[in-house]
Amino acid sequence: MNEIFEELRTALYSVWHRRWTALAVAWGVCLLGWLVVAMIPNTYESKARIYVDNEDVLSDQLGIAGDGREEITKVRQTLLSSENLEKVITSTKLGEGISGRSEMNAAIAELSEQVRVESEQDNLFSITAEVGKSGLSDSQNAVLVRNVVQKLLDIFREEHISGSRADVSAAIADLNEQLEERKIELEATEERRLTFETQYPELIGGSETLSSRVQQSRTELRDIDADLAAAQSALAAISSQISSTPRTIFSAADAVGPQASLLQAQSQLAELRGRGLTAEHPDVVATTRQVEILTRQVAAAGPQERTGTQNPAYTSLLGLRADRQAGVEALQARRAAIQSTLASLVASQATEPAVAAEANRISRDYDVLRTNYEKLLEDREKLRTRGDVVDETSQLKFDLVDPPIVPQKPAAPNRPLLLIGVLFAGIAAGAGVAYVLSQLRSSYATPNKLEKSMGLPVIGSISLTVSEAAKALRRKRLKQFAGATAGLFGVLVILLAIEIVSVGTIA
């Protein structure tokens, strides 16, 4: 540890012994460094923040809303393209003095490193530029960086509006081409379908395939069979009811003797049947037997003069039976027609399977092409509607949260810190030069250093005796050294003051 302190004390003595050399080197390094710092152009930063609202009620109602985030991402990616950066350069003072393409490319590469587009939240992002051009004053550079950010904002708006229009127009043009192709294919398929129908009219019916028509005919035949069975059953019931209903109705005044009794018995029998009693019921059986006995008695008595009125129930039953008969005949005719059609279709499938398969394929192709064509028409109309409302009710709404402003102080370089750093660098350089010079000369600061260097013991040392005149001269030179050192710090203070004043007077 003592050796370390000894070396440190020796180094400090060597530097102090050559302090004027160290001070001269410090002055030279500081003046040169401060000059370099003064020549570094100030760089100013301007920032703008934009909020994007990608919810559009009208577009949602019309069913034409897309993904707004995708459009924002695309605009952000293209905002810093070479073409857009060239627009910024040519429209601002960054383009002054650029004549060749190589110079423009270099300026674009430099500007791309000075501009940033960053996302702060989902719908909030910022555009930041940090620009400084040599040859311009600080106030001009401050205005320049604001103009760069403003131009990027203008390009952002143009990219969205013109980009949306261009996308819609390109999409419509592409859909028109597809529609034209589908139209030609649909017309060719329709012509082939009509030709096939002319040759085989029983195999194609509208857009239905042959298999579906066979299945439909079988279903209709089953339904008609069920309806026909029900109609025939109802007709049989009406016929049975007619057979048990008398054509005329006789009153008691119209008959005498057995005939009157027969009429009364028949009336009782009709009443019992009207109450829903079956033929096996005892009352019905007894009344029926009585009617039979009276009928034989009336027949044995011979014809008698009697009159009666036509039974209205019998007439109504006759009309109802005629209607039921007509319904049965109509169902039978319909059933025969469907059976004929079904037999023809089945025969076509059995005898000409290749033709039936061709019928199915033509119908299927026609349906698919027509569906695709109608879908493309619908998409084109939606895009046209979107193109009509893109200006007034755009899918994306931009709100400028923080507009770009002219900065009041430079963002870089940190000149005060650099000035102070140059001072310390100068002092370090002076001390280093003084120490190196002390090592180059064959003198020793202490007896111990001499002893180590020579390898011989040092018997003693003689102290320097300074006269009063020498002491006065030494004090004078010390004051001069302190003044020169203070002057170095004074220059630093002056430079710092100038920097503060100059920053406060920007713009």
Short mmCIF file of C-alpha atoms in Angstrom, two decimals:
data_model
loop_
_atom_site.label_atom_id
_atom_site.label_comp_id
_atom_site.label_asym_id
_atom_site.label_seq_id
_atom_site.Cartn_x
_atom_site.Cartn_y
_atom_site.Cartn_z
CA MET A 1 0.00 0.00 0.00
CA ASN A 2 2.89 2.36 0.86
CA GLU A 3 4.39 1.71 -2.55
CA ILE A 4 1.13 2.70 -4.22
CA PHE A 5 0.97 5.94 -2.28
CA GLU A 6 4.60 6.54 -3.11
CA GLU A 7 3.97 6.07 -6.83
CA LEU A 8 0.94 8.34 -6.69
CA ARG A 9 2.89 11.03 -4.85
CA THR A 10 5.71 10.73 -7.36
CA ALA A 11 3.30 11.08 -10.31
CA LEU A 12 1.63 14.13 -8.79
CA TYR A 13 5.01 15.73 -8.17
CA SER A 14 6.10 15.03 -11.74
CA VAL A 15 2.95 16.65 -13.11
CA TRP A 16 3.21 19.60 -10.72
CA HIS A 17 6.84 20.04 -11.64
CA ARG A 18 5.79 20.45 -15.28
CA ARG A 19 2.52 22.23 -14.53
CA TRP A 20 3.02 24.90 -17.17
CA THR A 21 3.36 22.26 -19.83
CA ALA A 22 0.21 20.52 -18.54
CA LEU A 23 -1.66 23.84 -18.48
CA ALA A 24 -0.59 24.68 -22.03
CA VAL A 25 -1.71 21.30 -23.28
CA ALA A 26 -5.02 21.66 -21.38
CA TRP A 27 -5.63 25.08 -22.97
CA GLY A 28 -4.87 23.72 -26.42
CA VAL A 29 -7.11 20.65 -26.03
CA CYS A 30 -9.96 22.69 -24.49
CA LEU A 31 -9.87 25.39 -27.16
CA LEU A 32 -9.84 22.79 -29.91
CA GLY A 33 -12.55 20.72 -28.25
CA TRP A 34 -14.78 23.73 -27.58
CA LEU A 35 -14.41 24.76 -31.20
CA VAL A 36 -15.49 21.31 -32.34
CA VAL A 37 -18.48 21.40 -29.96
CA ALA A 38 -19.46 24.82 -31.26
CA MET A 39 -19.39 23.51 -34.85
CA ILE A 40 -21.80 20.63 -34.09
CA PRO A 41 -25.22 21.70 -35.46
CA ASN A 42 -28.15 21.66 -33.12
CA THR A 43 -30.73 18.94 -33.68
CA TYR A 44 -34.36 19.74 -32.88
CA GLU A 45 -37.19 17.32 -32.19
CA SER A 46 -40.87 17.71 -32.95
CA LYS A 47 -43.60 15.21 -32.19
CA ALA A 48 -47.24 14.72 -33.13
CA ARG A 49 -49.70 12.21 -31.70
CA ILE A 50 -52.73 10.86 -33.59
CA TYR A 51 -55.74 8.98 -32.30
CA VAL A 52 -57.45 6.67 -34.79
CA ASP A 53 -61.11 5.70 -34.39
CA ASN A 54 -61.81 2.66 -36.55
CA GLU A 55 -65.51 2.31 -35.63
CA ASP A 56 -67.91 3.48 -38.31
CA VAL A 57 -71.62 3.00 -37.61
CA LEU A 58 -72.75 3.60 -41.19
CA SER A 59 -70.26 1.15 -42.65
CA ASP A 60 -71.31 -1.47 -40.11
CA GLN A 61 -74.98 -0.98 -41.00
CA LEU A 62 -74.21 -1.25 -44.69
CA GLY A 63 -72.15 -4.35 -44.11
CA ILE A 64 -69.02 -2.87 -45.74
CA ALA A 65 -66.82 -2.35 -42.71
CA GLY A 66 -63.37 -3.85 -42.89
CA ASP A 67 -60.59 -4.25 -40.40
CA GLY A 68 -59.41 -0.71 -39.59
CA ARG A 69 -56.27 -1.90 -37.86
CA GLU A 70 -55.03 -3.53 -41.03
CA GLU A 71 -55.39 -0.26 -42.92
CA ILE A 72 -53.59 1.67 -40.17
CA THR A 73 -50.76 -0.85 -40.14
CA LYS A 74 -50.44 -0.60 -43.90
CA VAL A 75 -50.34 3.20 -43.83
CA ARG A 76 -47.73 3.16 -41.06
CA GLN A 77 -45.55 0.78 -43.01
CA THR A 78 -45.72 2.86 -46.17
CA LEU A 79 -45.40 6.22 -44.41
CA LEU A 80 -41.62 5.90 -44.11
CA SER A 81 -41.13 4.56 -47.61
CA SER A 82 -38.47 6.11 -49.84
CA GLU A 83 -41.13 7.73 -52.01
CA ASN A 84 -42.79 9.48 -49.08
CA LEU A 85 -39.49 10.56 -47.53
CA GLU A 86 -38.49 12.04 -50.87
CA LYS A 87 -41.73 14.06 -50.83
CA VAL A 88 -40.79 15.37 -47.39
CA ILE A 89 -37.29 16.34 -48.53
CA THR A 90 -38.40 18.09 -51.71
CA SER A 91 -41.15 20.05 -49.90
CA THR A 92 -38.91 21.32 -47.08
CA LYS A 93 -35.50 22.96 -46.74
CA LEU A 94 -33.94 19.53 -46.50
CA GLY A 95 -33.97 19.47 -50.28
CA GLU A 96 -31.92 22.65 -50.70
CA GLY A 97 -28.60 21.97 -52.39
CA ILE A 98 -29.52 18.45 -53.55
CA SER A 99 -28.95 18.11 -57.27
CA GLY A 100 -28.12 14.48 -58.05
CA ARG A 101 -29.84 11.20 -57.41
CA SER A 102 -27.02 9.95 -55.21
CA GLU A 103 -27.36 12.99 -52.96
CA MET A 104 -31.11 12.42 -52.75
CA ASN A 105 -30.61 8.77 -51.80
CA ALA A 106 -28.16 9.79 -49.08
CA ALA A 107 -30.64 12.37 -47.76
CA ILE A 108 -33.44 9.77 -47.75
CA ALA A 109 -31.26 7.30 -45.83
CA GLU A 110 -30.35 9.98 -43.29
CA LEU A 111 -33.96 11.11 -42.85
CA SER A 112 -35.17 7.53 -42.37
CA GLU A 113 -32.92 7.30 -39.30
CA GLN A 114 -34.22 10.63 -37.97
CA VAL A 115 -37.96 9.84 -38.19
CA ARG A 116 -39.85 7.35 -36.01
CA VAL A 117 -43.46 6.13 -36.10
CA GLU A 118 -44.31 4.38 -32.84
CA SER A 119 -47.48 2.92 -31.32
CA GLU A 120 -48.23 4.18 -27.85
CA GLN A 121 -51.56 2.34 -27.46
CA ASP A 122 -53.92 0.33 -29.66
CA ASN A 123 -55.39 3.39 -31.40
CA LEU A 124 -52.78 6.02 -30.47
CA PHE A 125 -49.43 6.43 -32.15
CA SER A 126 -46.85 9.16 -32.58
CA ILE A 127 -44.73 10.61 -35.38
CA THR A 128 -41.38 11.96 -34.15
CA ALA A 129 -38.66 13.69 -36.15
CA GLU A 130 -35.22 14.78 -34.93
CA VAL A 131 -33.64 16.91 -37.65
CA GLY A 132 -30.74 19.33 -37.85
CA LYS A 133 -29.33 20.71 -41.09
CA SER A 134 -25.98 22.46 -41.25
CA GLY A 135 -26.01 25.89 -42.83
CA LEU A 136 -29.31 26.86 -41.18
CA SER A 137 -29.80 28.93 -38.06
CA ASP A 138 -31.26 27.44 -34.91
CA SER A 139 -34.63 29.07 -35.51
CA GLN A 140 -34.70 27.74 -39.07
CA ASN A 141 -33.86 24.22 -37.89
CA ALA A 142 -36.62 24.41 -35.29
CA VAL A 143 -39.15 25.40 -37.94
CA LEU A 144 -37.75 22.75 -40.30
CA VAL A 145 -38.35 19.86 -37.91
CA ARG A 146 -41.92 21.04 -37.34
CA ASN A 147 -42.48 21.20 -41.11
CA VAL A 148 -41.11 17.66 -41.52
CA VAL A 149 -43.62 16.24 -39.02
CA GLN A 150 -46.46 18.28 -40.55
CA LYS A 151 -45.62 16.97 -44.01
CA LEU A 152 -45.66 13.41 -42.69
CA LEU A 153 -49.11 14.06 -41.23
CA ASP A 154 -50.32 15.36 -44.58
CA ILE A 155 -48.93 12.28 -46.31
CA PHE A 156 -50.64 10.11 -43.70
CA ARG A 157 -54.02 11.66 -44.50
CA GLU A 158 -53.41 11.42 -48.24
CA GLU A 159 -52.35 7.78 -47.92
CA HIS A 160 -55.58 6.95 -46.10
CA ILE A 161 -58.02 8.82 -48.37
CA SER A 162 -56.38 8.11 -51.70
CA GLY A 163 -55.40 4.65 -50.53
CA SER A 164 -58.98 3.81 -49.63
CA ARG A 165 -60.23 5.13 -52.96
CA ALA A 166 -57.52 3.29 -54.85
CA ASP A 167 -58.25 0.06 -52.99
CA VAL A 168 -61.98 0.36 -53.67
CA SER A 169 -61.41 1.18 -57.35
CA ALA A 170 -58.93 -1.67 -57.78
CA ALA A 171 -61.29 -4.08 -56.05
CA ILE A 172 -64.21 -2.98 -58.25
CA ALA A 173 -62.09 -3.36 -61.38
CA ASP A 174 -61.03 -6.84 -60.29
CA LEU A 175 -64.63 -7.80 -59.57
CA ASN A 176 -65.68 -6.50 -62.99
CA GLU A 177 -63.11 -8.74 -64.62
CA GLN A 178 -64.28 -11.74 -62.61
CA LEU A 179 -67.91 -10.92 -63.40
CA GLU A 180 -67.15 -10.77 -67.10
CA GLU A 181 -65.45 -14.16 -66.95
CA ARG A 182 -68.28 -15.69 -64.92
CA LYS A 183 -70.83 -14.15 -67.30
CA ILE A 184 -69.21 -15.81 -70.30
CA GLU A 185 -69.06 -19.16 -68.47
CA LEU A 186 -72.67 -18.82 -67.30
CA GLU A 187 -73.93 -17.98 -70.80
CA ALA A 188 -72.07 -20.95 -72.27
CA THR A 189 -73.47 -23.29 -69.61
CA GLU A 190 -76.98 -21.92 -70.08
CA GLU A 191 -76.76 -22.40 -73.84
CA ARG A 192 -75.58 -25.96 -73.37
CA ARG A 193 -78.38 -26.52 -70.86
CA LEU A 194 -81.04 -25.27 -73.30
CA THR A 195 -79.65 -27.46 -76.09
CA PHE A 196 -79.72 -30.47 -73.81
CA GLU A 197 -83.30 -29.70 -72.72
CA THR A 198 -84.33 -29.58 -76.37
CA GLN A 199 -82.96 -33.08 -76.92
CA TYR A 200 -84.03 -34.54 -73.57
CA PRO A 201 -86.88 -32.42 -72.18
CA GLU A 202 -87.73 -34.98 -69.52
CA LEU A 203 -84.25 -34.94 -67.96
CA ILE A 204 -83.87 -31.28 -67.00
CA GLY A 205 -86.49 -29.24 -65.23
CA GLY A 206 -85.31 -25.82 -64.23
CA SER A 207 -82.37 -26.03 -61.86
CA GLU A 208 -83.37 -29.40 -60.39
CA THR A 209 -81.29 -32.46 -61.10
CA LEU A 210 -82.71 -35.71 -62.39
CA SER A 211 -82.25 -37.54 -59.09
CA SER A 212 -84.04 -34.85 -57.13
CA ARG A 213 -86.93 -34.91 -59.63
CA VAL A 214 -87.27 -38.68 -59.23
CA GLN A 215 -87.28 -38.34 -55.47
CA GLN A 216 -89.80 -35.52 -55.64
CA SER A 217 -92.12 -37.57 -57.90
CA ARG A 218 -91.99 -40.51 -55.52
CA THR A 219 -92.82 -38.26 -52.60
CA GLU A 220 -95.77 -36.73 -54.46
CA LEU A 221 -97.00 -40.22 -55.42
CA ARG A 222 -96.98 -41.34 -51.78
CA ASP A 223 -98.92 -38.24 -50.76
CA ILE A 224 -101.52 -38.74 -53.52
CA ASP A 225 -101.97 -42.43 -52.57
CA ALA A 226 -102.73 -41.40 -49.02
CA ASP A 227 -105.18 -38.70 -50.17
CA LEU A 228 -106.85 -41.14 -52.61
CA ALA A 229 -107.34 -43.79 -49.91
CA ALA A 230 -108.95 -41.22 -47.64
CA ALA A 231 -111.24 -39.96 -50.44
CA GLN A 232 -112.34 -43.48 -51.38
CA SER A 233 -113.11 -44.30 -47.77
CA ALA A 234 -115.23 -41.14 -47.46
CA LEU A 235 -117.08 -42.03 -50.69
CA ALA A 236 -117.89 -45.51 -49.42
CA ALA A 237 -119.24 -44.06 -46.19
CA ILE A 238 -121.52 -41.68 -48.12
CA SER A 239 -122.79 -44.51 -50.34
CA SER A 240 -123.62 -46.64 -47.29
CA GLN A 241 -125.48 -43.77 -45.70
CA ILE A 242 -127.49 -43.17 -48.89
CA SER A 243 -128.60 -46.81 -49.06
CA SER A 244 -130.15 -46.57 -45.58
CA THR A 245 -131.84 -43.22 -46.17
CA PRO A 246 -135.45 -43.21 -47.65
CA ARG A 247 -136.05 -41.13 -50.73
CA THR A 248 -139.46 -39.84 -49.47
CA ILE A 249 -140.90 -39.01 -46.11
CA PHE A 250 -144.49 -40.07 -45.24
CA SER A 251 -146.60 -38.48 -42.50
CA ALA A 252 -149.24 -40.25 -40.37
CA ALA A 253 -151.98 -38.49 -42.24
CA ASP A 254 -150.79 -40.07 -45.49
CA ALA A 255 -151.14 -43.68 -44.29
CA VAL A 256 -153.78 -45.95 -42.59
CA GLY A 257 -153.71 -49.38 -40.94
CA PRO A 258 -150.48 -51.37 -41.28
CA GLN A 259 -148.99 -48.68 -43.41
CA ALA A 260 -149.27 -46.12 -40.58
CA SER A 261 -147.72 -48.61 -38.16
CA LEU A 262 -144.88 -49.25 -40.64
CA LEU A 263 -144.15 -45.55 -40.93
CA GLN A 264 -144.11 -45.18 -37.17
CA ALA A 265 -141.74 -48.16 -36.79
CA GLN A 266 -139.42 -46.82 -39.47
CA SER A 267 -139.38 -43.45 -37.72
CA GLN A 268 -138.43 -45.12 -34.44
CA LEU A 269 -135.66 -47.11 -36.16
CA ALA A 270 -134.22 -43.94 -37.73
CA GLU A 271 -134.32 -42.24 -34.34
CA LEU A 272 -132.41 -45.11 -32.71
CA ARG A 273 -129.73 -45.07 -35.44
CA GLY A 274 -129.52 -41.33 -35.13
CA ARG A 275 -128.66 -41.78 -31.48
CA GLY A 276 -125.66 -43.87 -32.56
CA LEU A 277 -126.94 -47.31 -31.57
CA THR A 278 -125.44 -50.20 -33.48
CA ALA A 279 -127.35 -52.95 -35.33
CA GLU A 280 -126.70 -55.39 -32.42
CA HIS A 281 -128.43 -53.22 -29.86
CA PRO A 282 -131.62 -54.89 -28.49
CA ASP A 283 -133.84 -51.91 -29.23
CA VAL A 284 -132.53 -51.68 -32.78
CA VAL A 285 -132.97 -55.45 -33.26
CA ALA A 286 -136.58 -55.35 -31.96
CA THR A 287 -137.53 -52.31 -34.01
CA THR A 288 -135.92 -53.81 -37.12
CA ARG A 289 -137.94 -57.02 -36.67
CA GLN A 290 -141.12 -54.98 -36.22
CA VAL A 291 -140.36 -53.05 -39.44
CA GLU A 292 -139.91 -56.34 -41.31
CA ILE A 293 -143.23 -57.77 -40.03
CA LEU A 294 -145.12 -54.57 -40.87
CA THR A 295 -143.48 -54.48 -44.29
CA ARG A 296 -144.78 -58.01 -45.06
CA GLN A 297 -148.25 -57.06 -43.82
CA VAL A 298 -148.31 -53.95 -46.04
CA ALA A 299 -147.13 -56.08 -49.00
CA ALA A 300 -149.84 -58.70 -48.30
CA ALA A 301 -152.53 -56.01 -48.16
CA GLY A 302 -151.68 -55.02 -51.74
CA PRO A 303 -151.00 -51.63 -53.22
CA GLN A 304 -152.71 -48.78 -51.55
CA GLU A 305 -153.08 -45.21 -52.42
CA ARG A 306 -150.50 -43.11 -50.48
CA THR A 307 -148.59 -39.89 -50.95
CA GLY A 308 -145.40 -38.45 -49.44
CA THR A 309 -142.72 -35.69 -49.70
CA GLN A 310 -139.14 -35.98 -51.02
CA ASN A 311 -136.53 -36.53 -48.27
CA PRO A 312 -134.08 -33.46 -48.21
CA ALA A 313 -131.41 -35.51 -46.40
CA TYR A 314 -131.40 -38.01 -49.25
CA THR A 315 -130.96 -35.20 -51.82
CA SER A 316 -128.06 -33.67 -49.83
CA LEU A 317 -126.33 -37.02 -49.58
CA LEU A 318 -126.59 -37.48 -53.34
CA GLY A 319 -124.85 -34.09 -53.96
CA LEU A 320 -122.13 -34.87 -51.43
CA ARG A 321 -121.52 -38.25 -53.05
CA ALA A 322 -121.10 -36.57 -56.46
CA ASP A 323 -118.48 -34.19 -55.02
CA ARG A 324 -116.61 -37.04 -53.38
CA GLN A 325 -116.71 -39.03 -56.59
CA ALA A 326 -115.25 -36.10 -58.56
CA GLY A 327 -112.43 -35.73 -55.98
CA VAL A 328 -111.56 -39.40 -56.24
CA GLU A 329 -111.45 -39.25 -60.02
CA ALA A 330 -109.19 -36.13 -59.92
CA LEU A 331 -106.76 -37.84 -57.53
CA GLN A 332 -106.72 -40.93 -59.71
CA ALA A 333 -105.91 -38.80 -62.78
CA ARG A 334 -103.13 -36.99 -60.89
CA ARG A 335 -101.74 -40.31 -59.67
CA ALA A 336 -101.67 -41.70 -63.19
CA ALA A 337 -99.81 -38.60 -64.48
CA ILE A 338 -97.16 -38.79 -61.74
CA GLN A 339 -96.73 -42.52 -62.30
CA SER A 340 -96.17 -41.84 -65.98
CA THR A 341 -93.61 -39.12 -65.27
CA LEU A 342 -91.83 -41.26 -62.67
CA ALA A 343 -91.73 -44.23 -65.04
CA SER A 344 -90.23 -42.01 -67.74
CA LEU A 345 -87.55 -40.64 -65.40
CA VAL A 346 -86.66 -44.07 -64.05
CA ALA A 347 -86.53 -45.42 -67.56
CA SER A 348 -84.20 -42.60 -68.56
CA GLN A 349 -81.92 -43.40 -65.64
CA ALA A 350 -81.95 -47.08 -66.45
CA THR A 351 -81.66 -46.95 -70.22
CA GLU A 352 -79.41 -43.89 -70.62
CA PRO A 353 -77.22 -43.51 -67.50
CA ALA A 354 -74.65 -41.40 -69.35
CA VAL A 355 -77.34 -38.94 -70.45
CA ALA A 356 -78.77 -38.82 -66.93
CA ALA A 357 -75.30 -38.13 -65.50
CA GLU A 358 -74.80 -35.38 -68.06
CA ALA A 359 -78.14 -33.85 -67.02
CA ASN A 360 -77.06 -33.86 -63.38
CA ARG A 361 -73.70 -32.30 -64.20
CA ILE A 362 -75.18 -29.55 -66.38
CA SER A 363 -77.74 -28.63 -63.72
CA ARG A 364 -75.09 -28.65 -60.99
CA ASP A 365 -72.65 -26.51 -62.99
CA TYR A 366 -75.38 -24.05 -63.86
CA ASP A 367 -76.45 -23.67 -60.21
CA VAL A 368 -72.86 -23.16 -59.00
CA LEU A 369 -72.05 -20.59 -61.69
CA ARG A 370 -75.26 -18.67 -61.09
CA THR A 371 -74.68 -18.60 -57.31
CA ASN A 372 -71.10 -17.34 -57.75
CA TYR A 373 -72.20 -14.73 -60.26
CA GLU A 374 -74.90 -13.38 -57.92
CA LYS A 375 -72.41 -13.31 -55.03
CA LEU A 376 -69.91 -11.30 -57.09
CA LEU A 377 -72.66 -8.87 -58.08
CA GLU A 378 -73.55 -8.37 -54.42
CA ASP A 379 -69.90 -7.79 -53.47
CA ARG A 380 -69.48 -5.24 -56.24
CA GLU A 381 -72.53 -3.27 -55.09
CA LYS A 382 -71.21 -3.25 -51.52
CA LEU A 383 -67.86 -1.91 -52.71
CA ARG A 384 -69.55 0.76 -54.78
CA THR A 385 -71.54 1.82 -51.74
CA ARG A 386 -68.35 1.94 -49.72
CA GLY A 387 -66.69 4.08 -52.37
CA ASP A 388 -69.63 6.50 -52.25
CA VAL A 389 -69.45 6.97 -48.49
CA VAL A 390 -65.67 6.82 -48.02
CA ASP A 391 -65.29 10.62 -48.15
CA GLU A 392 -68.07 11.74 -45.82
CA THR A 393 -68.37 8.70 -43.57
CA SER A 394 -64.95 7.14 -43.72
CA GLN A 395 -64.27 3.93 -41.93
CA LEU A 396 -61.34 5.57 -40.08
CA LYS A 397 -61.49 8.85 -38.20
CA PHE A 398 -58.30 10.73 -37.32
CA ASP A 399 -58.03 13.00 -34.32
CA LEU A 400 -54.84 15.03 -33.96
CA VAL A 401 -54.20 14.81 -30.22
CA ASP A 402 -50.90 16.75 -30.13
CA PRO A 403 -50.07 18.81 -33.24
CA PRO A 404 -46.41 19.37 -34.14
CA ILE A 405 -44.95 22.53 -32.65
CA VAL A 406 -41.74 24.51 -33.13
CA PRO A 407 -39.34 23.32 -30.40
CA GLN A 408 -37.92 26.01 -28.11
CA LYS A 409 -34.64 24.24 -27.38
CA PRO A 410 -32.52 21.70 -29.19
CA ALA A 411 -32.89 18.03 -28.40
CA ALA A 412 -29.24 17.32 -29.21
CA PRO A 413 -26.38 17.74 -28.64
CA ASN A 414 -26.22 18.34 -24.89
CA ARG A 415 -23.78 21.17 -25.39
CA PRO A 416 -23.24 22.14 -21.71
CA LEU A 417 -22.32 18.60 -20.85
CA LEU A 418 -19.97 18.41 -23.84
CA LEU A 419 -18.28 21.69 -22.86
CA ILE A 420 -17.68 20.44 -19.33
CA GLY A 421 -16.46 17.15 -20.68
CA VAL A 422 -13.97 18.91 -22.96
CA LEU A 423 -12.58 20.78 -19.92
CA PHE A 424 -11.98 17.55 -18.01
CA ALA A 425 -10.53 15.97 -21.13
CA GLY A 426 -8.11 18.90 -21.51
CA ILE A 427 -7.02 18.70 -17.89
CA ALA A 428 -6.50 14.96 -18.21
CA ALA A 429 -4.55 15.41 -21.45
CA GLY A 430 -2.26 18.04 -19.85
CA ALA A 431 -1.59 15.88 -16.82
CA GLY A 432 -0.89 12.89 -19.05
CA VAL A 433 1.58 14.81 -21.23
CA ALA A 434 3.38 16.14 -18.14
CA TYR A 435 3.65 12.65 -16.67
CA VAL A 436 4.96 11.16 -19.93
CA LEU A 437 7.62 13.87 -20.17
CA SER A 438 8.69 13.16 -16.61
CA GLN A 439 9.18 9.53 -17.52
CA LEU A 440 11.29 10.37 -20.55
CA ARG A 441 13.85 12.46 -18.64
CA SER A 442 16.48 10.85 -16.35
CA SER A 443 15.53 12.62 -13.15
CA TYR A 444 14.14 11.15 -9.95
CA ALA A 445 11.55 12.74 -7.76
CA THR A 446 12.51 10.87 -4.56
CA PRO A 447 15.60 9.09 -3.14
CA ASN A 448 13.77 5.79 -3.05
CA LYS A 449 13.10 5.98 -6.79
CA LEU A 450 16.78 6.66 -7.41
CA GLU A 451 17.74 3.73 -5.22
CA LYS A 452 15.40 1.38 -7.05
CA SER A 453 16.58 2.54 -10.41
CA MET A 454 20.32 2.34 -9.74
CA GLY A 455 20.30 -0.67 -7.41
CA LEU A 456 22.65 1.12 -5.03
CA PRO A 457 21.91 2.48 -1.58
CA VAL A 458 21.35 6.24 -1.33
CA ILE A 459 23.39 7.65 1.52
CA GLY A 460 21.41 10.90 1.80
CA SER A 461 19.73 13.81 0.05
CA ILE A 462 20.37 17.55 0.07
CA SER A 463 17.41 19.86 0.48
CA LEU A 464 16.99 22.79 -1.91
CA THR A 465 17.70 26.11 -0.28
CA VAL A 466 15.65 28.91 -1.84
CA SER A 467 16.45 32.54 -1.33
CA GLU A 468 13.86 35.20 -0.62
CA ALA A 469 14.08 36.49 -4.19
CA ALA A 470 13.51 32.98 -5.52
CA LYS A 471 10.57 32.54 -3.16
CA ALA A 472 9.05 35.81 -4.39
CA LEU A 473 9.51 34.72 -7.98
CA ARG A 474 7.96 31.35 -7.16
CA ARG A 475 4.92 33.04 -5.57
CA LYS A 476 4.54 35.27 -8.60
CA ARG A 477 4.63 32.33 -11.01
CA LEU A 478 2.19 30.44 -8.81
CA LYS A 479 -0.25 33.35 -9.04
CA GLN A 480 0.24 33.44 -12.78
CA PHE A 481 -0.49 29.71 -12.96
CA ALA A 482 -3.61 30.09 -10.82
CA GLY A 483 -4.77 32.95 -13.05
CA ALA A 484 -4.22 30.92 -16.21
CA THR A 485 -6.08 27.99 -14.67
CA ALA A 486 -8.91 30.28 -13.55
CA GLY A 487 -9.03 31.71 -17.04
CA LEU A 488 -9.62 28.23 -18.41
CA PHE A 489 -12.60 27.75 -16.10
CA GLY A 490 -13.74 31.28 -16.86
CA VAL A 491 -13.86 30.55 -20.58
CA LEU A 492 -16.01 27.50 -19.77
CA VAL A 493 -18.42 29.64 -17.75
CA ILE A 494 -18.67 32.16 -20.58
CA LEU A 495 -19.37 29.43 -23.10
CA LEU A 496 -22.07 27.94 -20.86
CA ALA A 497 -23.69 31.36 -20.47
CA ILE A 498 -23.65 31.90 -24.22
CA GLU A 499 -25.26 28.52 -24.75
CA ILE A 500 -28.03 29.25 -22.25
CA VAL A 501 -28.74 32.66 -23.76
CA SER A 502 -28.72 31.32 -27.32
CA VAL A 503 -31.15 28.50 -26.44
CA GLY A 504 -33.51 30.99 -24.81
CA THR A 505 -33.65 33.17 -27.95
CA ILE A 506 -34.65 30.41 -30.46
CA ALA A 507 -37.61 31.20 -32.71
#
